[in-house]
Amino acid sequence: DAGITQSPRHKVTETGTPVTLRCHQTENHRYMYWYRQDPGHGLRLIHYSYGVKDTDKGEVSDGYSVSRSKTEDFLLTLESATSSQTSVYFCAISEDLAGRTEAFFGQGTRLTVV
Amino acid sequence: QKEVEQNSGPLSVPEGAIASLNCTYSDRGSQSFFWYRQYSGKSPELIMFIYSNGDKEDGRFTAQLNKASQYVSLLIRDSQPSDSATYLCAVEGQGGKLIFGQGTELSVKP
């Protein structure tokens, strides 16, 4: 299994509070991604990173920020949590190997905003 | 228009039949295409990738790519109840961005 760890695995938080989710990898892969998964929507890309301090927005980035100060860690912050951000969040990693970029996923974080 | 579109299903097939899953994408510059399987409550896992036009076979799975039509498909032969899951199509865009479709739920009935 690819070495990806998400923390926490479950979290309940109140509306308006900031929340940070952590993704840690031991594979030294270049690319890291944050997705959210909601019924009927598949996986929607929030932000991704293509290197240390290099990040870009995905499809649903409003209300989220990210940081990558080390290769192994990619943090997702909900600046002021809302009920619409209740979701399952997945981190993924991938590496460009001769043009192939196969992504591997963490276990997911179930976030509930009440 | 979504960048990657799939029929959401559910798709129901009898055991032993061929299941056909389809995906279209909007970015003509995309070069890499992936199929993931996700069991309920679990993380997605990669089952197939394809980069060139045509067919690619791996056991009971065949991925088909037609870049001119911007179409990717996954065929599962001799479907088994253990194949019941959600299948996600993913397309790699510029800069390593990986975009997924909404997924197709497959149910294989014994």
PDB file of C-alpha atoms in Angstrom, chain A residues 38-88:
ATOM      1  CA  ASP A  38     -20.514  13.789  -1.810  1.00  0.00           C
ATOM      2  CA  PRO A  39     -23.380  11.562  -2.999  1.00  0.00           C
ATOM      3  CA  GLY A  40     -24.022  12.025  -6.720  1.00  0.00           C
ATOM      4  CA  HIS A  41     -20.889  14.122  -7.276  1.00  0.00           C
ATOM      5  CA  GLY A  42     -18.057  11.622  -7.386  1.00  0.00           C
ATOM      6  CA  LEU A  43     -14.707  13.080  -6.396  1.00  0.00           C
ATOM      7  CA  ARG A  44     -14.356  16.833  -6.804  1.00  0.00           C
ATOM      8  CA  LEU A  45     -10.917  18.394  -6.786  1.00  0.00           C
ATOM      9  CA  ILE A  46     -10.448  21.119  -4.168  1.00  0.00           C
ATOM     10  CA  HIS A  47      -6.756  21.987  -4.504  1.00  0.00           C
ATOM     11  CA  TYR A  48      -3.661  20.200  -5.660  1.00  0.00           C
ATOM     12  CA  SER A  49       0.087  20.622  -5.363  1.00  0.00           C
ATOM     13  CA  TYR A  50       2.817  19.954  -7.898  1.00  0.00           C
ATOM     14  CA  GLY A  51       5.712  20.623  -5.540  1.00  0.00           C
ATOM     15  CA  VAL A  52       6.732  22.296  -2.299  1.00  0.00           C
ATOM     16  CA  LYS A  53       4.997  25.665  -2.079  1.00  0.00           C
ATOM     17  CA  ASP A  54       3.434  25.072  -5.537  1.00  0.00           C
ATOM     18  CA  THR A  55      -0.336  24.739  -5.386  1.00  0.00           C
ATOM     19  CA  ASP A  56      -3.306  25.426  -7.619  1.00  0.00           C
ATOM     20  CA  LYS A  57      -7.069  25.524  -7.352  1.00  0.00           C
ATOM     21  CA  GLY A  58      -9.430  22.789  -8.381  1.00  0.00           C
ATOM     22  CA  GLU A  59     -13.144  22.737  -9.180  1.00  0.00           C
ATOM     23  CA  VAL A  60     -14.461  23.580  -5.705  1.00  0.00           C
ATOM     24  CA  SER A  61     -11.800  25.685  -3.993  1.00  0.00           C
ATOM     25  CA  ASP A  62     -13.969  28.421  -2.457  1.00  0.00           C
ATOM     26  CA  GLY A  63     -13.756  28.354   1.347  1.00  0.00           C
ATOM     27  CA  TYR A  64     -10.625  26.179   1.347  1.00  0.00           C
ATOM     28  CA  SER A  65      -6.923  26.933   1.458  1.00  0.00           C
ATOM     29  CA  VAL A  66      -3.904  24.650   1.330  1.00  0.00           C
ATOM     30  CA  SER A  67      -0.251  24.670   2.218  1.00  0.00           C
ATOM     31  CA  ARG A  68       2.691  22.455   1.363  1.00  0.00           C
ATOM     32  CA  SER A  69       5.869  23.460   3.159  1.00  0.00           C
ATOM     33  CA  LYS A  70       7.415  19.970   2.941  1.00  0.00           C
ATOM     34  CA  THR A  71       7.213  17.277   0.282  1.00  0.00           C
ATOM     35  CA  GLU A  72       5.540  14.873   2.673  1.00  0.00           C
ATOM     36  CA  ASP A  73       2.765  17.078   4.085  1.00  0.00           C
ATOM     37  CA  PHE A  74      -0.228  18.721   2.403  1.00  0.00           C
ATOM     38  CA  LEU A  75      -2.623  20.599   4.672  1.00  0.00           C
ATOM     39  CA  LEU A  76      -6.209  21.528   3.839  1.00  0.00           C
ATOM     40  CA  THR A  77      -7.778  24.347   5.873  1.00  0.00           C
ATOM     41  CA  LEU A  78     -11.444  25.257   6.007  1.00  0.00           C
ATOM     42  CA  GLU A  79     -11.170  28.886   6.982  1.00  0.00           C
ATOM     43  CA  SER A  80     -14.652  29.130   8.519  1.00  0.00           C
ATOM     44  CA  ALA A  81     -16.484  25.812   8.339  1.00  0.00           C
ATOM     45  CA  THR A  82     -20.032  25.732   6.966  1.00  0.00           C
ATOM     46  CA  SER A  83     -22.589  22.930   6.891  1.00  0.00           C
ATOM     47  CA  SER A  84     -22.109  22.642   3.109  1.00  0.00           C
ATOM     48  CA  GLN A  85     -18.541  21.493   3.797  1.00  0.00           C
ATOM     49  CA  THR A  86     -19.797  18.375   5.566  1.00  0.00           C
ATOM     50  CA  SER A  87     -18.263  15.670   3.393  1.00  0.00           C
ATOM     51  CA  VAL A  88     -15.713  12.905   3.091  1.00  0.00           C
TER      52      VAL A  88
END
